[in-house]
């Protein structure tokens, strides 16, 4: 191989390997979902002060809360799959928090991304179905569709309408502190979520 | 056809072949010593902690299989280059990959503590239970992967050179003569064997490249749950094909050296062609149906697989054994070291297949499986068959074949002790002693003790062969 | 129009068709269309452009591309990058990533491939083919067994489709490549390696 080609090979190897390394955050992040969660932890993002309305007609915003921590999950009440699981997990979390005496300090919030179907009364039904203890666990909807869309994009949530099943969406729990998402948890990771809450509130 | 016209072997090609065979000679002796260490441990004469025993077992298995691949490819390269135009650069590239892989494998075993056996059966690599962690297993697997890449390049070079000369692999397997009624001269035996080996080994390496990377993915990201049965099949396809192919490479020494000695051509007739094609097809055709359809492996598939994987080698064994007998019969051949060892190797190969076929019979297999019977049959075939063949080639290559005295003594010791050592395993198997146990029950210890003494003799005889080769490199052939 | 110009025109047409017309969103509406059609088509466009480059440009580039090694490396890295699910997803949600994808697959995926393939030593060509096949089988297998979706924009069902698609394409390619190896009659050249088809090949690149 001649000199210029050897140089070219070395440069290409260096650039190529760096591109793959950077593109996967050092061989660790292969999917958009993982990237999104990692980015949130590294750079907590402030949430915009969009207005939401809960099932009892009270208005609230993700940007502020009276409590120390908020856990949000994004759902739609007709969901036959993932949201059911999340609902059940939230119920578990609610009782774990109650047992630990932390329920007063944490707000559980289920936000619908299907405001066309989920009105105030549907959301109340949803809460009752899962045995939510209000006002610790609330359910709310965006009032403005553009704000909903913007928030979903902000959080990296992608909702795909599907014929038979309503919506397919990447589900997760968002842990919020002072109006910033500080960590995202897998829907199977309730225990980790609980431990994280406990650790935060202990300090 | 044909006795080959030796072509000059000089410069880096000669250095390459001598390095291949020199490293092989050394490693065989070394690995035999590790085998002896295992036997001594089972004999309670050596006090090796069990995890070290399994590390040694992993190193012995991986080392023996790997070095047999290297030595076999050296033999076939040496003869194939008499017919086609091989690349010396690739010969060295393979060696470089091989040695790098060996470093990673040894590091994975002795530093990383990996002791899951050379067959790295999934999910064992991921389940070190504290004996080894991800780094050890990963290093071992990446080492295997690198060795695979090296051999892939070598066999692709065989393919390139053979196709350049013969037009297609069909031609170089002699299909026009076999099926098309062509009366042209058949390709020489070395080319036919090389074609078979490159086909099955490239397929095996492809399977290995897929499965090794996925096991690595699983090591780091356990949520990707591989199907264990599919993984096992691919792993076995890779490993079985590779170790089986070593003797199909080494056997070219028989096809080339015996004709040279007897001044009679090695006859490549239709039976010979059919045997090689049949074995190629059997190895290739048996496995895919396991891999794709039988996720739950019905019994008939197991039976077929067992039988085919043993019978797959049968046709070649028969034509080789028959060919060797006829070529030697009343030829007035001079029984020098190379001739002796090559002839012994065919005997060892035949004898080694018998217990294999017995084991392949299901009724027996249910009893014998995972007993010492299994290492019994493959040690017979490997020590008295394959390794004898390779040392035979080394005597030929080093021009030391006419030696008598200590070499002749070593030959007889190797023969007798090699057979006796393998019988030691076989009788242990008949007494239901399990394989892969570091610590044996007291009533088994006497088997291991006698075997240890015999194993020492095998290793010593091999040491004589190896030293003879290593001390006469400068006299080695230049053609 | 010369042959080169015709090829360039066809490639440009194809490029416009798959990036600027509604066909674009059609292709990316499913994961299988995205990975098995759009990406290969973009590389094919690049190959078309690469084949129609002016000879003096090819001569210049060849000086940096001994035996085709640097070029094939560029192609391999580019394709590898666009196999990362994260970036497939990103190209759907972020227009600049989408444009980087389109241009890099054409410029860094296809063009170097066209300029390098014939110049590669046959062994290297074989190794690239084998690695490509094993990539298809590996990814296909991973897509089949993954419990989660790799891409937030696509359904799990679609991902399984893609897995089978990759495995089937891998097998079809294996057969296609094997047939000539077994039955084809390559012109038996006494000298061994295939003679370089590219007249610009430096005689002693090695
Ligand atoms: C002096 C010669 C040799 C001795 C003393 C020896 C000894 C042993 C012993 C004690 C075992 C373990 C048996 C068990 O408990 O399961 C073993 C396994 C094995 N040996 Fe040898 N061996 C020798 C030569 C060879 C040769 C020449 C080869 C191949 C070319 C070979 C390949 C293997 C393989 C593949 C295994 C299986 C390892 C496993 O179960 O993972 N051995 N050997
Ligand atoms: Cu849902």
JSON list of C-alpha atoms in Angstrom, two decimals, chain C:
[
{"chain": "C", "resi": 1, "resn": "UNK", "atom": "CA", "xyz": [-25.48, 11.23, -23.95]},
{"chain": "C", "resi": 2, "resn": "UNK", "atom": "CA", "xyz": [-22.50, 9.11, -23.05]},
{"chain": "C", "resi": 3, "resn": "UNK", "atom": "CA", "xyz": [-22.92, 5.99, -20.99]},
{"chain": "C", "resi": 4, "resn": "UNK", "atom": "CA", "xyz": [-21.58, 7.77, -17.92]},
{"chain": "C", "resi": 5, "resn": "UNK", "atom": "CA", "xyz": [-23.99, 10.65, -18.32]},
{"chain": "C", "resi": 6, "resn": "UNK", "atom": "CA", "xyz": [-26.89, 8.29, -18.71]},
{"chain": "C", "resi": 7, "resn": "UNK", "atom": "CA", "xyz": [-25.96, 6.45, -15.56]},
{"chain": "C", "resi": 8, "resn": "UNK", "atom": "CA", "xyz": [-25.59, 9.70, -13.65]},
{"chain": "C", "resi": 9, "resn": "UNK", "atom": "CA", "xyz": [-28.97, 10.86, -14.91]},
{"chain": "C", "resi": 10, "resn": "UNK", "atom": "CA", "xyz": [-30.69, 7.65, -13.89]},
{"chain": "C", "resi": 11, "resn": "UNK", "atom": "CA", "xyz": [-29.08, 7.80, -10.46]},
{"chain": "C", "resi": 12, "resn": "UNK", "atom": "CA", "xyz": [-30.13, 11.41, -9.97]},
{"chain": "C", "resi": 13, "resn": "UNK", "atom": "CA", "xyz": [-33.67, 10.52, -10.98]},
{"chain": "C", "resi": 14, "resn": "UNK", "atom": "CA", "xyz": [-33.75, 7.66, -8.50]},
{"chain": "C", "resi": 15, "resn": "UNK", "atom": "CA", "xyz": [-32.33, 9.88, -5.78]},
{"chain": "C", "resi": 16, "resn": "UNK", "atom": "CA", "xyz": [-35.00, 12.52, -6.35]},
{"chain": "C", "resi": 17, "resn": "UNK", "atom": "CA", "xyz": [-37.69, 9.86, -6.41]},
{"chain": "C", "resi": 18, "resn": "UNK", "atom": "CA", "xyz": [-36.70, 8.34, -3.09]},
{"chain": "C", "resi": 19, "resn": "UNK", "atom": "CA", "xyz": [-35.92, 11.54, -1.20]},
{"chain": "C", "resi": 20, "resn": "UNK", "atom": "CA", "xyz": [-38.14, 14.30, -2.52]},
{"chain": "C", "resi": 21, "resn": "UNK", "atom": "CA", "xyz": [-41.37, 12.66, -3.65]},
{"chain": "C", "resi": 22, "resn": "UNK", "atom": "CA", "xyz": [-44.09, 10.98, -1.57]},
{"chain": "C", "resi": 23, "resn": "UNK", "atom": "CA", "xyz": [-42.24, 7.73, -2.21]},
{"chain": "C", "resi": 24, "resn": "UNK", "atom": "CA", "xyz": [-39.84, 8.87, 0.51]},
{"chain": "C", "resi": 25, "resn": "UNK", "atom": "CA", "xyz": [-42.36, 8.79, 3.31]},
{"chain": "C", "resi": 26, "resn": "UNK", "atom": "CA", "xyz": [-43.83, 5.62, 1.87]},
{"chain": "C", "resi": 27, "resn": "UNK", "atom": "CA", "xyz": [-40.47, 3.90, 2.16]},
{"chain": "C", "resi": 28, "resn": "UNK", "atom": "CA", "xyz": [-39.85, 5.02, 5.73]},
{"chain": "C", "resi": 29, "resn": "UNK", "atom": "CA", "xyz": [-43.39, 4.33, 6.90]},
{"chain": "C", "resi": 30, "resn": "UNK", "atom": "CA", "xyz": [-42.30, 0.83, 7.88]},
{"chain": "C", "resi": 31, "resn": "UNK", "atom": "CA", "xyz": [-39.09, -0.38, 9.41]},
{"chain": "C", "resi": 32, "resn": "UNK", "atom": "CA", "xyz": [-38.62, -3.00, 6.73]},
{"chain": "C", "resi": 33, "resn": "UNK", "atom": "CA", "xyz": [-39.08, -0.43, 3.96]},
{"chain": "C", "resi": 34, "resn": "UNK", "atom": "CA", "xyz": [-36.64, 1.86, 5.69]},
{"chain": "C", "resi": 35, "resn": "UNK", "atom": "CA", "xyz": [-33.87, -0.65, 6.28]},
{"chain": "C", "resi": 36, "resn": "UNK", "atom": "CA", "xyz": [-34.35, -3.10, 3.44]},
{"chain": "C", "resi": 37, "resn": "UNK", "atom": "CA", "xyz": [-35.33, -0.67, 0.67]},
{"chain": "C", "resi": 38, "resn": "UNK", "atom": "CA", "xyz": [-34.51, 2.94, 1.36]},
{"chain": "C", "resi": 39, "resn": "UNK", "atom": "CA", "xyz": [-31.00, 2.45, 2.70]},
{"chain": "C", "resi": 40, "resn": "UNK", "atom": "CA", "xyz": [-29.94, -0.02, -0.03]},
{"chain": "C", "resi": 41, "resn": "UNK", "atom": "CA", "xyz": [-31.45, 2.24, -2.69]},
{"chain": "C", "resi": 42, "resn": "UNK", "atom": "CA", "xyz": [-29.48, 5.21, -1.41]},
{"chain": "C", "resi": 43, "resn": "UNK", "atom": "CA", "xyz": [-26.30, 3.15, -1.55]},
{"chain": "C", "resi": 44, "resn": "UNK", "atom": "CA", "xyz": [-27.27, 2.03, -5.06]},
{"chain": "C", "resi": 45, "resn": "UNK", "atom": "CA", "xyz": [-27.64, 5.66, -6.12]},
{"chain": "C", "resi": 46, "resn": "UNK", "atom": "CA", "xyz": [-24.14, 6.27, -4.79]},
{"chain": "C", "resi": 47, "resn": "UNK", "atom": "CA", "xyz": [-22.83, 3.32, -6.76]},
{"chain": "C", "resi": 48, "resn": "UNK", "atom": "CA", "xyz": [-24.42, 4.80, -9.87]},
{"chain": "C", "resi": 49, "resn": "UNK", "atom": "CA", "xyz": [-22.73, 8.13, -9.25]},
{"chain": "C", "resi": 50, "resn": "UNK", "atom": "CA", "xyz": [-19.43, 6.45, -8.46]},
{"chain": "C", "resi": 51, "resn": "UNK", "atom": "CA", "xyz": [-19.49, 4.53, -11.71]},
{"chain": "C", "resi": 52, "resn": "UNK", "atom": "CA", "xyz": [-20.13, 7.66, -13.70]},
{"chain": "C", "resi": 53, "resn": "UNK", "atom": "CA", "xyz": [-17.35, 9.80, -12.28]},
{"chain": "C", "resi": 54, "resn": "UNK", "atom": "CA", "xyz": [-14.96, 11.41, -14.74]},
{"chain": "C", "resi": 55, "resn": "UNK", "atom": "CA", "xyz": [-11.84, 9.28, -15.36]},
{"chain": "C", "resi": 56, "resn": "UNK", "atom": "CA", "xyz": [-9.41, 11.92, -14.18]},
{"chain": "C", "resi": 57, "resn": "UNK", "atom": "CA", "xyz": [-11.28, 12.23, -10.90]},
{"chain": "C", "resi": 58, "resn": "UNK", "atom": "CA", "xyz": [-11.22, 8.45, -10.48]},
{"chain": "C", "resi": 59, "resn": "UNK", "atom": "CA", "xyz": [-7.49, 8.46, -11.16]},
{"chain": "C", "resi": 60, "resn": "UNK", "atom": "CA", "xyz": [-6.98, 11.11, -8.52]},
{"chain": "C", "resi": 61, "resn": "UNK", "atom": "CA", "xyz": [-9.06, 9.28, -5.93]},
{"chain": "C", "resi": 62, "resn": "UNK", "atom": "CA", "xyz": [-7.38, 5.97, -6.65]},
{"chain": "C", "resi": 63, "resn": "UNK", "atom": "CA", "xyz": [-4.10, 7.38, -5.45]},
{"chain": "C", "resi": 64, "resn": "UNK", "atom": "CA", "xyz": [-5.68, 7.52, -2.00]},
{"chain": "C", "resi": 65, "resn": "UNK", "atom": "CA", "xyz": [-7.36, 4.19, -2.36]},
{"chain": "C", "resi": 66, "resn": "UNK", "atom": "CA", "xyz": [-4.72, 1.51, -2.80]},
{"chain": "C", "resi": 67, "resn": "UNK", "atom": "CA", "xyz": [-6.31, -1.89, -3.34]},
{"chain": "C", "resi": 68, "resn": "UNK", "atom": "CA", "xyz": [-9.64, -0.34, -2.47]},
{"chain": "C", "resi": 69, "resn": "UNK", "atom": "CA", "xyz": [-9.01, -0.72, 1.25]},
{"chain": "C", "resi": 70, "resn": "UNK", "atom": "CA", "xyz": [-9.59, 2.89, 2.41]},
{"chain": "C", "resi": 71, "resn": "UNK", "atom": "CA", "xyz": [-12.69, 3.13, 0.25]},
{"chain": "C", "resi": 72, "resn": "UNK", "atom": "CA", "xyz": [-14.32, -0.06, 1.43]},
{"chain": "C", "resi": 73, "resn": "UNK", "atom": "CA", "xyz": [-13.65, 0.99, 5.02]},
{"chain": "C", "resi": 74, "resn": "UNK", "atom": "CA", "xyz": [-15.57, 4.22, 4.46]},
{"chain": "C", "resi": 75, "resn": "UNK", "atom": "CA", "xyz": [-18.49, 2.22, 3.11]},
{"chain": "C", "resi": 76, "resn": "UNK", "atom": "CA", "xyz": [-18.40, -0.26, 5.99]},
{"chain": "C", "resi": 77, "resn": "UNK", "atom": "CA", "xyz": [-18.33, 2.46, 8.66]},
{"chain": "C", "resi": 78, "resn": "UNK", "atom": "CA", "xyz": [-21.12, 4.38, 6.97]},
{"chain": "C", "resi": 79, "resn": "UNK", "atom": "CA", "xyz": [-23.42, 1.41, 6.67]},
{"chain": "C", "resi": 80, "resn": "UNK", "atom": "CA", "xyz": [-22.59, 0.27, 10.19]},
{"chain": "C", "resi": 81, "resn": "UNK", "atom": "CA", "xyz": [-23.51, 3.69, 11.51]},
{"chain": "C", "resi": 82, "resn": "UNK", "atom": "CA", "xyz": [-26.91, 3.65, 9.85]},
{"chain": "C", "resi": 83, "resn": "UNK", "atom": "CA", "xyz": [-27.63, 0.23, 11.30]},
{"chain": "C", "resi": 84, "resn": "UNK", "atom": "CA", "xyz": [-27.73, 1.76, 14.79]},
{"chain": "C", "resi": 85, "resn": "UNK", "atom": "CA", "xyz": [-31.42, 1.89, 15.76]},
{"chain": "C", "resi": 86, "resn": "UNK", "atom": "CA", "xyz": [-30.98, 5.16, 17.59]},
{"chain": "C", "resi": 87, "resn": "UNK", "atom": "CA", "xyz": [-29.98, 6.95, 14.38]},
{"chain": "C", "resi": 88, "resn": "UNK", "atom": "CA", "xyz": [-32.66, 5.31, 12.30]},
{"chain": "C", "resi": 89, "resn": "UNK", "atom": "CA", "xyz": [-35.13, 6.71, 14.80]},
{"chain": "C", "resi": 90, "resn": "UNK", "atom": "CA", "xyz": [-33.44, 10.08, 14.79]},
{"chain": "C", "resi": 91, "resn": "UNK", "atom": "CA", "xyz": [-33.62, 10.31, 11.01]},
{"chain": "C", "resi": 92, "resn": "UNK", "atom": "CA", "xyz": [-37.39, 10.13, 11.32]},
{"chain": "C", "resi": 93, "resn": "UNK", "atom": "CA", "xyz": [-37.79, 12.79, 13.95]},
{"chain": "C", "resi": 94, "resn": "UNK", "atom": "CA", "xyz": [-35.04, 15.19, 12.98]},
{"chain": "C", "resi": 95, "resn": "UNK", "atom": "CA", "xyz": [-34.79, 16.58, 9.45]},
{"chain": "C", "resi": 96, "resn": "UNK", "atom": "CA", "xyz": [-31.12, 17.42, 9.59]},
{"chain": "C", "resi": 97, "resn": "UNK", "atom": "CA", "xyz": [-30.31, 13.87, 10.65]},
{"chain": "C", "resi": 98, "resn": "UNK", "atom": "CA", "xyz": [-32.44, 12.71, 7.76]},
{"chain": "C", "resi": 99, "resn": "UNK", "atom": "CA", "xyz": [-30.43, 14.79, 5.30]},
{"chain": "C", "resi": 100, "resn": "UNK", "atom": "CA", "xyz": [-27.17, 13.61, 6.77]},
{"chain": "C", "resi": 101, "resn": "UNK", "atom": "CA", "xyz": [-28.40, 10.08, 6.33]},
{"chain": "C", "resi": 102, "resn": "UNK", "atom": "CA", "xyz": [-29.35, 10.58, 2.71]},
{"chain": "C", "resi": 103, "resn": "UNK", "atom": "CA", "xyz": [-26.16, 12.33, 1.74]},
{"chain": "C", "resi": 104, "resn": "UNK", "atom": "CA", "xyz": [-23.80, 10.10, 3.69]},
{"chain": "C", "resi": 105, "resn": "UNK", "atom": "CA", "xyz": [-25.29, 6.90, 2.31]},
{"chain": "C", "resi": 106, "resn": "UNK", "atom": "CA", "xyz": [-24.88, 8.23, -1.21]},
{"chain": "C", "resi": 107, "resn": "UNK", "atom": "CA", "xyz": [-21.52, 9.95, -0.83]},
{"chain": "C", "resi": 108, "resn": "UNK", "atom": "CA", "xyz": [-19.81, 7.76, 1.77]},
{"chain": "C", "resi": 109, "resn": "UNK", "atom": "CA", "xyz": [-21.76, 4.54, 1.32]},
{"chain": "C", "resi": 110, "resn": "UNK", "atom": "CA", "xyz": [-22.24, 4.08, -2.41]},
{"chain": "C", "resi": 111, "resn": "UNK", "atom": "CA", "xyz": [-19.54, 6.11, -4.15]},
{"chain": "C", "resi": 112, "resn": "UNK", "atom": "CA", "xyz": [-16.52, 4.61, -2.32]},
{"chain": "C", "resi": 113, "resn": "UNK", "atom": "CA", "xyz": [-18.04, 1.16, -2.78]},
{"chain": "C", "resi": 114, "resn": "UNK", "atom": "CA", "xyz": [-18.19, 1.68, -6.55]},
{"chain": "C", "resi": 115, "resn": "UNK", "atom": "CA", "xyz": [-14.63, 2.99, -6.61]},
{"chain": "C", "resi": 116, "resn": "UNK", "atom": "CA", "xyz": [-13.22, 0.23, -4.45]},
{"chain": "C", "resi": 117, "resn": "UNK", "atom": "CA", "xyz": [-15.02, -3.02, -5.15]},
{"chain": "C", "resi": 118, "resn": "UNK", "atom": "CA", "xyz": [-13.19, -4.00, -8.33]},
{"chain": "C", "resi": 119, "resn": "UNK", "atom": "CA", "xyz": [-9.88, -2.96, -6.86]},
{"chain": "C", "resi": 120, "resn": "UNK", "atom": "CA", "xyz": [-10.15, -5.15, -3.78]},
{"chain": "C", "resi": 121, "resn": "UNK", "atom": "CA", "xyz": [-8.05, -8.27, -3.61]},
{"chain": "C", "resi": 122, "resn": "UNK", "atom": "CA", "xyz": [-10.48, -11.16, -4.20]},
{"chain": "C", "resi": 123, "resn": "UNK", "atom": "CA", "xyz": [-9.88, -12.45, -0.67]},
{"chain": "C", "resi": 124, "resn": "UNK", "atom": "CA", "xyz": [-10.88, -9.09, 0.79]},
{"chain": "C", "resi": 125, "resn": "UNK", "atom": "CA", "xyz": [-13.98, -9.08, -1.41]},
{"chain": "C", "resi": 126, "resn": "UNK", "atom": "CA", "xyz": [-14.91, -12.51, -0.10]},
{"chain": "C", "resi": 127, "resn": "UNK", "atom": "CA", "xyz": [-14.30, -11.43, 3.49]},
{"chain": "C", "resi": 128, "resn": "UNK", "atom": "CA", "xyz": [-16.54, -8.38, 3.03]},
{"chain": "C", "resi": 129, "resn": "UNK", "atom": "CA", "xyz": [-19.28, -10.59, 1.57]},
{"chain": "C", "resi": 130, "resn": "UNK", "atom": "CA", "xyz": [-19.05, -13.07, 4.44]},
{"chain": "C", "resi": 131, "resn": "UNK", "atom": "CA", "xyz": [-19.08, -10.28, 7.01]},
{"chain": "C", "resi": 132, "resn": "UNK", "atom": "CA", "xyz": [-22.08, -8.74, 5.29]},
{"chain": "C", "resi": 133, "resn": "UNK", "atom": "CA", "xyz": [-23.92, -12.05, 5.43]},
{"chain": "C", "resi": 134, "resn": "UNK", "atom": "CA", "xyz": [-23.11, -12.56, 9.07]},
{"chain": "C", "resi": 135, "resn": "UNK", "atom": "CA", "xyz": [-24.27, -9.03, 9.82]},
{"chain": "C", "resi": 136, "resn": "UNK", "atom": "CA", "xyz": [-27.62, -9.80, 8.21]},
{"chain": "C", "resi": 137, "resn": "UNK", "atom": "CA", "xyz": [-27.98, -13.01, 10.20]},
{"chain": "C", "resi": 138, "resn": "UNK", "atom": "CA", "xyz": [-26.89, -11.42, 13.47]},
{"chain": "C", "resi": 139, "resn": "UNK", "atom": "CA", "xyz": [-29.16, -8.41, 13.18]},
{"chain": "C", "resi": 140, "resn": "UNK", "atom": "CA", "xyz": [-32.02, -10.51, 11.90]},
{"chain": "C", "resi": 141, "resn": "UNK", "atom": "CA", "xyz": [-31.70, -12.80, 14.89]},
{"chain": "C", "resi": 142, "resn": "UNK", "atom": "CA", "xyz": [-31.48, -9.90, 17.32]},
{"chain": "C", "resi": 143, "resn": "UNK", "atom": "CA", "xyz": [-34.57, -8.30, 15.84]},
{"chain": "C", "resi": 144, "resn": "UNK", "atom": "CA", "xyz": [-36.44, -11.56, 16.22]},
{"chain": "C", "resi": 145, "resn": "UNK", "atom": "CA", "xyz": [-35.59, -12.08, 19.87]},
{"chain": "C", "resi": 146, "resn": "UNK", "atom": "CA", "xyz": [-35.57, -8.56, 21.19]},
{"chain": "C", "resi": 147, "resn": "UNK", "atom": "CA", "xyz": [-38.23, -8.15, 23.87]},
{"chain": "C", "resi": 148, "resn": "UNK", "atom": "CA", "xyz": [-38.37, -4.42, 23.25]},
{"chain": "C", "resi": 149, "resn": "UNK", "atom": "CA", "xyz": [-38.76, -2.19, 20.29]},
{"chain": "C", "resi": 150, "resn": "UNK", "atom": "CA", "xyz": [-35.46, -0.89, 18.94]},
{"chain": "C", "resi": 151, "resn": "UNK", "atom": "CA", "xyz": [-37.14, 2.07, 17.34]},
{"chain": "C", "resi": 152, "resn": "UNK", "atom": "CA", "xyz": [-39.78, 4.15, 19.05]},
{"chain": "C", "resi": 153, "resn": "UNK", "atom": "CA", "xyz": [-41.19, 5.02, 15.65]},
{"chain": "C", "resi": 154, "resn": "UNK", "atom": "CA", "xyz": [-41.95, 1.46, 14.61]},
{"chain": "C", "resi": 155, "resn": "UNK", "atom": "CA", "xyz": [-44.07, -1.37, 15.91]},
{"chain": "C", "resi": 156, "resn": "UNK", "atom": "CA", "xyz": [-42.66, -4.57, 17.37]},
{"chain": "C", "resi": 157, "resn": "UNK", "atom": "CA", "xyz": [-44.47, -6.54, 14.69]},
{"chain": "C", "resi": 158, "resn": "UNK", "atom": "CA", "xyz": [-42.67, -4.51, 12.07]},
{"chain": "C", "resi": 159, "resn": "UNK", "atom": "CA", "xyz": [-39.38, -5.26, 13.76]},
{"chain": "C", "resi": 160, "resn": "UNK", "atom": "CA", "xyz": [-40.04, -8.98, 13.57]},
{"chain": "C", "resi": 161, "resn": "UNK", "atom": "CA", "xyz": [-40.83, -8.59, 9.90]},
{"chain": "C", "resi": 162, "resn": "UNK", "atom": "CA", "xyz": [-37.49, -6.90, 9.45]},
{"chain": "C", "resi": 163, "resn": "UNK", "atom": "CA", "xyz": [-35.76, -9.72, 11.31]},
{"chain": "C", "resi": 164, "resn": "UNK", "atom": "CA", "xyz": [-37.16, -12.36, 9.00]},
{"chain": "C", "resi": 165, "resn": "UNK", "atom": "CA", "xyz": [-36.51, -10.10, 6.03]},
{"chain": "C", "resi": 166, "resn": "UNK", "atom": "CA", "xyz": [-32.83, -9.87, 6.89]},
{"chain": "C", "resi": 167, "resn": "UNK", "atom": "CA", "xyz": [-32.48, -13.59, 7.40]},
{"chain": "C", "resi": 168, "resn": "UNK", "atom": "CA", "xyz": [-34.26, -14.42, 4.16]},
{"chain": "C", "resi": 169, "resn": "UNK", "atom": "CA", "xyz": [-32.26, -11.87, 2.20]},
{"chain": "C", "resi": 170, "resn": "UNK", "atom": "CA", "xyz": [-29.09, -13.28, 3.76]},
{"chain": "C", "resi": 171, "resn": "UNK", "atom": "CA", "xyz": [-29.98, -16.76, 2.60]},
{"chain": "C", "resi": 172, "resn": "UNK", "atom": "CA", "xyz": [-30.95, -15.60, -0.86]},
{"chain": "C", "resi": 173, "resn": "UNK", "atom": "CA", "xyz": [-27.67, -13.74, -1.18]},
{"chain": "C", "resi": 174, "resn": "UNK", "atom": "CA", "xyz": [-25.74, -16.77, 0.04]},
{"chain": "C", "resi": 175, "resn": "UNK", "atom": "CA", "xyz": [-27.30, -18.88, -2.70]},
{"chain": "C", "resi": 176, "resn": "UNK", "atom": "CA", "xyz": [-26.81, -16.22, -5.33]},
{"chain": "C", "resi": 177, "resn": "UNK", "atom": "CA", "xyz": [-23.15, -15.91, -4.49]},
{"chain": "C", "resi": 178, "resn": "UNK", "atom": "CA", "xyz": [-22.60, -19.65, -4.21]},
{"chain": "C", "resi": 179, "resn": "UNK", "atom": "CA", "xyz": [-24.03, -20.71, -7.54]},
{"chain": "C", "resi": 180, "resn": "UNK", "atom": "CA", "xyz": [-21.33, -19.14, -9.73]},
{"chain": "C", "resi": 181, "resn": "UNK", "atom": "CA", "xyz": [-18.66, -20.32, -7.30]},
{"chain": "C", "resi": 182, "resn": "UNK", "atom": "CA", "xyz": [-19.77, -23.91, -7.78]},
{"chain": "C", "resi": 183, "resn": "UNK", "atom": "CA", "xyz": [-21.05, -23.95, -11.32]},
{"chain": "C", "resi": 184, "resn": "UNK", "atom": "CA", "xyz": [-19.78, -20.81, -13.01]},
{"chain": "C", "resi": 185, "resn": "UNK", "atom": "CA", "xyz": [-16.82, -21.01, -15.26]},
{"chain": "C", "resi": 186, "resn": "UNK", "atom": "CA", "xyz": [-14.57, -18.14, -14.35]},
{"chain": "C", "resi": 187, "resn": "UNK", "atom": "CA", "xyz": [-12.08, -17.66, -17.13]},
{"chain": "C", "resi": 188, "resn": "UNK", "atom": "CA", "xyz": [-9.22, -19.76, -15.83]},
{"chain": "C", "resi": 189, "resn": "UNK", "atom": "CA", "xyz": [-6.30, -17.39, -15.82]},
{"chain": "C", "resi": 190, "resn": "UNK", "atom": "CA", "xyz": [-2.90, -18.99, -15.52]},
{"chain": "C", "resi": 191, "resn": "UNK", "atom": "CA", "xyz": [-1.64, -16.12, -13.41]},
{"chain": "C", "resi": 192, "resn": "UNK", "atom": "CA", "xyz": [-4.01, -16.57, -10.55]},
{"chain": "C", "resi": 193, "resn": "UNK", "atom": "CA", "xyz": [-5.79, -13.43, -9.36]},
{"chain": "C", "resi": 194, "resn": "UNK", "atom": "CA", "xyz": [-8.38, -11.93, -11.56]},
{"chain": "C", "resi": 195, "resn": "UNK", "atom": "CA", "xyz": [-6.87, -9.26, -13.74]},
{"chain": "C", "resi": 196, "resn": "UNK", "atom": "CA", "xyz": [-7.89, -5.79, -12.66]},
{"chain": "C", "resi": 197, "resn": "UNK", "atom": "CA", "xyz": [-10.80, -4.61, -14.74]},
{"chain": "C", "resi": 198, "resn": "UNK", "atom": "CA", "xyz": [-10.15, -1.02, -13.92]},
{"chain": "C", "resi": 199, "resn": "UNK", "atom": "CA", "xyz": [-7.63, 0.39, -16.40]},
{"chain": "C", "resi": 200, "resn": "UNK", "atom": "CA", "xyz": [-6.55, 2.95, -13.82]},
{"chain": "C", "resi": 201, "resn": "UNK", "atom": "CA", "xyz": [-5.41, 0.32, -11.38]},
{"chain": "C", "resi": 202, "resn": "UNK", "atom": "CA", "xyz": [-1.88, 1.04, -10.37]},
{"chain": "C", "resi": 203, "resn": "UNK", "atom": "CA", "xyz": [0.11, -1.97, -11.52]},
{"chain": "C", "resi": 204, "resn": "UNK", "atom": "CA", "xyz": [1.85, -2.42, -8.24]},
{"chain": "C", "resi": 205, "resn": "UNK", "atom": "CA", "xyz": [-0.61, -1.24, -5.69]},
{"chain": "C", "resi": 206, "resn": "UNK", "atom": "CA", "xyz": [0.51, -3.89, -3.26]}
]
